[in-house]
Coordinates of C-alpha atoms in Angstrom, one line a residue:
M1 CA 5.2 4.8 -25.9
D2 CA 1.6 3.6 -25.1
E3 CA 0.0 2.4 -21.8
T4 CA 1.0 -1.7 -22.5
G5 CA 4.4 -0.5 -23.2
R6 CA 4.7 1.8 -20.1
A7 CA 3.2 -1.4 -18.2
A8 CA 5.9 -3.4 -19.7
R9 CA 9.0 -1.7 -18.5
M10 CA 7.4 -1.6 -14.9
L11 CA 7.5 -5.2 -14.5
L12 CA 9.1 -6.0 -11.4
L13 CA 11.9 -7.9 -12.7
P14 CA 14.4 -9.2 -12.2
L15 CA 13.3 -11.7 -9.4
A16 CA 16.3 -10.4 -7.1
A17 CA 14.1 -10.0 -4.4
C18 CA 12.5 -13.4 -4.9
M19 CA 15.7 -15.5 -5.1
V20 CA 16.4 -15.2 -1.5
L21 CA 17.9 -19.0 -1.7
S22 CA 20.5 -17.8 -4.3
A23 CA 23.9 -18.5 -3.3
C24 CA 27.5 -19.6 -4.5
A25 CA 27.7 -23.3 -5.4
G26 CA 30.3 -25.6 -4.1
S27 CA 33.8 -25.5 -5.4
S28 CA 34.4 -27.9 -8.0
N29 CA 37.1 -28.9 -11.1
I30 CA 34.2 -31.5 -12.4
S31 CA 32.7 -29.8 -15.4
R32 CA 28.8 -29.0 -14.9
I33 CA 28.0 -29.1 -18.9
P34 CA 28.6 -32.0 -21.2
A35 CA 31.7 -32.3 -23.3
Q36 CA 29.8 -33.0 -26.0
V37 CA 27.7 -30.2 -27.0
G38 CA 24.7 -29.4 -29.5
Q39 CA 22.0 -31.8 -28.0
E40 CA 20.0 -30.4 -25.2
S41 CA 20.3 -32.7 -21.9
Q42 CA 16.4 -32.5 -21.0
R43 CA 16.1 -36.4 -19.9
E44 CA 18.9 -35.9 -17.0
G45 CA 18.8 -34.3 -14.2
L46 CA 15.8 -33.7 -11.5
F47 CA 12.5 -35.0 -12.0
T48 CA 9.5 -33.2 -12.8
Q49 CA 5.7 -33.6 -12.3
P50 CA 3.8 -31.0 -14.3
V51 CA 0.5 -28.7 -12.6
K52 CA -2.0 -27.5 -15.1
W53 CA -5.4 -26.0 -14.4
T54 CA -7.8 -23.0 -15.5
H55 CA -9.9 -21.0 -13.1
A56 CA -12.1 -18.2 -13.7
K57 CA -13.6 -16.2 -11.5
P58 CA -15.9 -17.7 -8.7
G59 CA -19.5 -16.9 -9.4
C60 CA -18.8 -14.5 -12.5
D61 CA -21.2 -14.6 -15.6
G62 CA -20.4 -13.3 -18.8
E63 CA -16.9 -11.9 -19.4
C64 CA -15.2 -13.2 -16.6
P65 CA -11.3 -13.0 -15.3
K66 CA -9.2 -15.9 -15.8
L67 CA -6.2 -17.5 -14.2
T68 CA -4.1 -20.5 -16.2
V69 CA -1.3 -22.0 -14.5
D70 CA 0.8 -24.6 -16.4
S71 CA 3.9 -25.5 -14.4
V72 CA 6.2 -27.9 -12.7
V73 CA 7.0 -29.4 -9.4
F74 CA 9.9 -30.9 -8.3
P75 CA 9.4 -33.9 -6.2
G76 CA 11.8 -34.1 -3.1
V77 CA 13.0 -30.4 -4.2
P78 CA 10.7 -28.3 -2.0
R79 CA 13.1 -25.6 -2.1
L80 CA 13.2 -25.5 -5.7
T81 CA 9.3 -26.0 -6.1
E82 CA 8.8 -22.9 -3.8
L83 CA 11.1 -20.7 -5.9
V84 CA 9.0 -21.4 -9.0
D85 CA 6.0 -21.0 -7.1
R86 CA 7.0 -17.3 -5.7
G87 CA 8.8 -16.6 -8.9
L88 CA 5.8 -16.9 -11.3
A89 CA 3.4 -14.8 -8.4
Y90 CA 6.3 -12.1 -8.5
M91 CA 6.5 -11.4 -11.9
T92 CA 2.5 -10.4 -12.0
G93 CA 3.5 -7.3 -10.6
I94 CA 2.7 -4.8 -13.5
G95 CA 2.8 -1.5 -12.9
A96 CA 3.7 -1.7 -8.9
S97 CA 6.0 0.4 -7.2
T98 CA 6.3 -1.9 -4.0
T99 CA 6.7 -5.3 -3.4
P100 CA 3.0 -6.9 -4.5
P101 CA 0.8 -8.0 -1.5
Y102 CA 1.3 -11.6 -2.4
S103 CA 4.0 -13.9 -2.5
T104 CA 2.6 -17.2 -3.8
I105 CA 0.6 -18.3 -6.7
A106 CA -2.3 -19.2 -4.3
E107 CA -2.7 -15.9 -2.8
Y108 CA -1.8 -14.0 -6.1
E109 CA -5.2 -15.8 -7.5
Q110 CA -7.2 -14.4 -4.2
Y111 CA -6.0 -11.1 -4.8
F112 CA -6.8 -11.1 -8.4
W113 CA -10.3 -11.8 -8.1
K114 CA -10.9 -9.2 -5.8
T115 CA -9.0 -6.8 -8.6
A116 CA -9.3 -7.8 -11.8
G117 CA -11.7 -6.4 -14.7
P118 CA -14.1 -8.4 -16.6
R119 CA -11.5 -9.4 -19.2
D120 CA -8.5 -9.6 -17.5
E121 CA -6.1 -12.7 -18.1
T122 CA -3.0 -14.3 -16.2
Q123 CA -1.2 -17.0 -17.4
M124 CA 1.9 -18.6 -15.6
V125 CA 3.8 -21.1 -17.0
A126 CA 7.1 -22.7 -15.9
K127 CA 9.0 -25.6 -17.6
A128 CA 12.6 -27.1 -17.2
R129 CA 13.9 -25.9 -20.5
Y130 CA 17.1 -27.7 -19.8
R131 CA 18.9 -30.3 -17.4
N132 CA 21.6 -32.5 -16.7
N133 CA 23.0 -34.5 -13.8
S134 CA 24.5 -31.0 -12.1
L135 CA 22.0 -28.3 -13.3
T136 CA 18.6 -27.6 -13.5
V137 CA 17.4 -24.5 -15.8
V138 CA 13.8 -23.5 -15.3
E139 CA 12.0 -20.8 -17.5
L140 CA 9.5 -19.2 -15.8
D141 CA 6.6 -17.3 -18.6
T142 CA 3.7 -15.1 -17.3
W143 CA 1.7 -13.1 -20.0
Q144 CA -0.6 -10.7 -18.5
Y145 CA -3.4 -9.1 -20.0
M146 CA -5.5 -6.2 -18.4
T147 CA -8.7 -4.4 -19.8
G148 CA -7.9 -2.1 -21.9
M149 CA -4.9 -2.5 -22.9
A150 CA -3.8 -2.8 -26.5
H151 CA -1.8 -6.6 -25.8
G152 CA -1.0 -8.7 -23.4
I153 CA 2.2 -8.1 -21.7
P154 CA 5.0 -11.6 -21.7
A155 CA 7.5 -12.0 -19.3
T156 CA 10.5 -14.4 -18.9
Q157 CA 13.0 -15.2 -15.9
F158 CA 15.4 -18.3 -15.6
I159 CA 16.2 -20.4 -12.4
N160 CA 19.5 -21.5 -12.8
W161 CA 19.2 -24.1 -10.0
D162 CA 22.9 -26.5 -9.0
N163 CA 21.3 -29.8 -8.1
R164 CA 24.4 -30.4 -6.1
S165 CA 24.2 -27.5 -3.5
G166 CA 20.8 -27.0 -4.0
R167 CA 20.5 -23.3 -4.5
A168 CA 19.7 -21.4 -7.3
L169 CA 22.8 -19.5 -9.4
N170 CA 23.1 -15.9 -9.8
L171 CA 25.8 -14.2 -12.6
Q172 CA 28.1 -13.8 -9.5
D173 CA 28.5 -17.4 -9.2
I174 CA 29.3 -18.6 -12.4
L175 CA 32.0 -15.9 -13.4
L176 CA 35.3 -15.7 -12.6
P177 CA 36.3 -12.7 -10.4
G178 CA 36.4 -9.5 -12.0
K179 CA 35.1 -11.1 -15.3
R180 CA 31.7 -9.0 -15.5
S181 CA 32.7 -6.6 -17.9
A182 CA 34.0 -9.1 -19.7
Y183 CA 30.4 -11.0 -19.9
I184 CA 28.9 -7.8 -20.7
Q185 CA 31.3 -7.8 -24.1
A186 CA 30.5 -11.2 -24.8
L187 CA 26.6 -9.9 -24.4
K188 CA 27.4 -6.9 -26.8
Q189 CA 28.8 -9.4 -29.7
A190 CA 25.9 -11.5 -29.2
Y191 CA 23.9 -8.4 -29.8
Q192 CA 25.4 -7.2 -32.7
R193 CA 25.1 -10.9 -34.6
W194 CA 21.2 -10.6 -33.5
L195 CA 21.1 -7.2 -35.2
I196 CA 22.3 -8.5 -38.0
G197 CA 20.2 -11.6 -38.4
N198 CA 17.0 -9.1 -37.7
P199 CA 15.3 -7.8 -40.9
A200 CA 13.6 -4.7 -38.9
V201 CA 16.7 -3.5 -38.3
Q202 CA 17.9 -3.5 -41.9
N203 CA 16.2 -0.1 -43.1
D204 CA 18.0 2.1 -41.1
P205 CA 20.3 0.1 -38.6
Q206 CA 21.3 3.4 -36.6
A207 CA 17.3 4.6 -36.0
Y208 CA 17.2 1.2 -34.5
Q209 CA 19.9 1.1 -32.4
R210 CA 18.8 5.2 -31.4
M211 CA 15.1 3.4 -30.0
W212 CA 16.1 0.3 -28.8
P213 CA 19.6 0.2 -27.7
F214 CA 21.6 -2.7 -26.0
Q215 CA 20.8 -3.0 -22.3
E216 CA 22.8 -4.9 -19.9
S217 CA 21.0 -8.3 -18.3
E218 CA 21.7 -11.1 -16.1
N219 CA 18.6 -13.0 -17.1
F220 CA 20.7 -16.2 -18.3
G221 CA 19.9 -19.7 -18.5
F222 CA 22.3 -22.5 -19.5
T223 CA 22.0 -24.3 -22.3
D224 CA 24.0 -27.2 -24.0
S225 CA 25.6 -24.4 -26.7
G226 CA 26.1 -21.7 -24.4
L227 CA 24.5 -19.0 -22.4
V228 CA 21.1 -17.5 -23.7
V229 CA 20.2 -14.4 -22.1
K230 CA 16.5 -13.6 -22.8
Y231 CA 15.3 -9.8 -22.8
N232 CA 11.1 -9.3 -22.2
A233 CA 9.1 -7.1 -24.5
Y234 CA 10.4 -3.7 -25.0
E235 CA 13.6 -3.7 -23.6
I236 CA 15.7 -4.3 -26.6
A237 CA 13.0 -4.7 -29.2
P238 CA 9.5 -3.4 -30.3
Y239 CA 6.5 -5.7 -28.7
A240 CA 6.3 -7.2 -32.4
S241 CA 9.6 -8.5 -32.1
G242 CA 8.7 -10.7 -29.0
Q243 CA 11.1 -11.7 -26.8
P244 CA 14.5 -11.6 -28.5
E245 CA 17.2 -14.8 -27.3
L246 CA 20.7 -14.1 -27.4
V247 CA 23.3 -16.7 -27.1
I248 CA 27.1 -16.7 -25.9
P249 CA 28.5 -19.6 -26.9
Y250 CA 30.8 -21.4 -24.8
S251 CA 33.6 -21.0 -27.3
A252 CA 33.4 -17.0 -26.3
L253 CA 33.1 -17.3 -22.2
G254 CA 36.7 -18.9 -22.0
G255 CA 38.3 -17.1 -19.0
I256 CA 35.0 -15.2 -18.2
L257 CA 32.8 -18.6 -16.7
K258 CA 34.2 -20.8 -13.9
P259 CA 35.8 -23.5 -15.4
A260 CA 33.4 -26.0 -13.8
F261 CA 30.6 -24.1 -15.8
L262 CA 32.4 -24.6 -18.9
P263 CA 32.3 -27.9 -21.3
A264 CA 34.9 -30.2 -20.5

């Protein structure tokens, strides 16, 4: 594996250390997923405002490091706004063996100007991928290129925000007790479906799975159709395959997810 691939595997994910605000949602028997599935509920839920800017290193001429932010803030929900900001900053920790020496985008920018090479570039993107009255799913994406790399490295992390309790949900919060292994089995089935539909696998499926075996993941996001689990580059596929998304339909999650997180 080349230097780029090794750097990708060292991305500081998942955001367990960053998501100290995560906790269980309050108990409820009311489904948080619309009864009618198949259409994204993007117009419901928390209000967002965009934050967009691109900065080059101050005082630099010629080839200069560049930082681009295309994010969102949540007016009236400062904890979620802070979680997005800190999450994007944390996801820039390529190759670091310890916690990065910054915790916000503003702090990262100052660090970046001090350490970046002439062609280095970082892009930070946050978008509300799914929203309804009780859930807001934010997708955090970073892309980084460091001078000398073969290509840039993308990374993605989901925040599943419970609008009612004002907390981020982790996998334990949404699963019935003792059902983690059942969730992993459902994810494996989604992986097998993905393999069948992947043209790159068909020439030699066994060799492909030896090189890129299944990996467990807790990087999930709610949608109307089920849980989407997104992998980063080099986790279950080569760089050319992008960032695979596996979808576990709600029909496969009965008896696994808590009833509040299944369609009514």
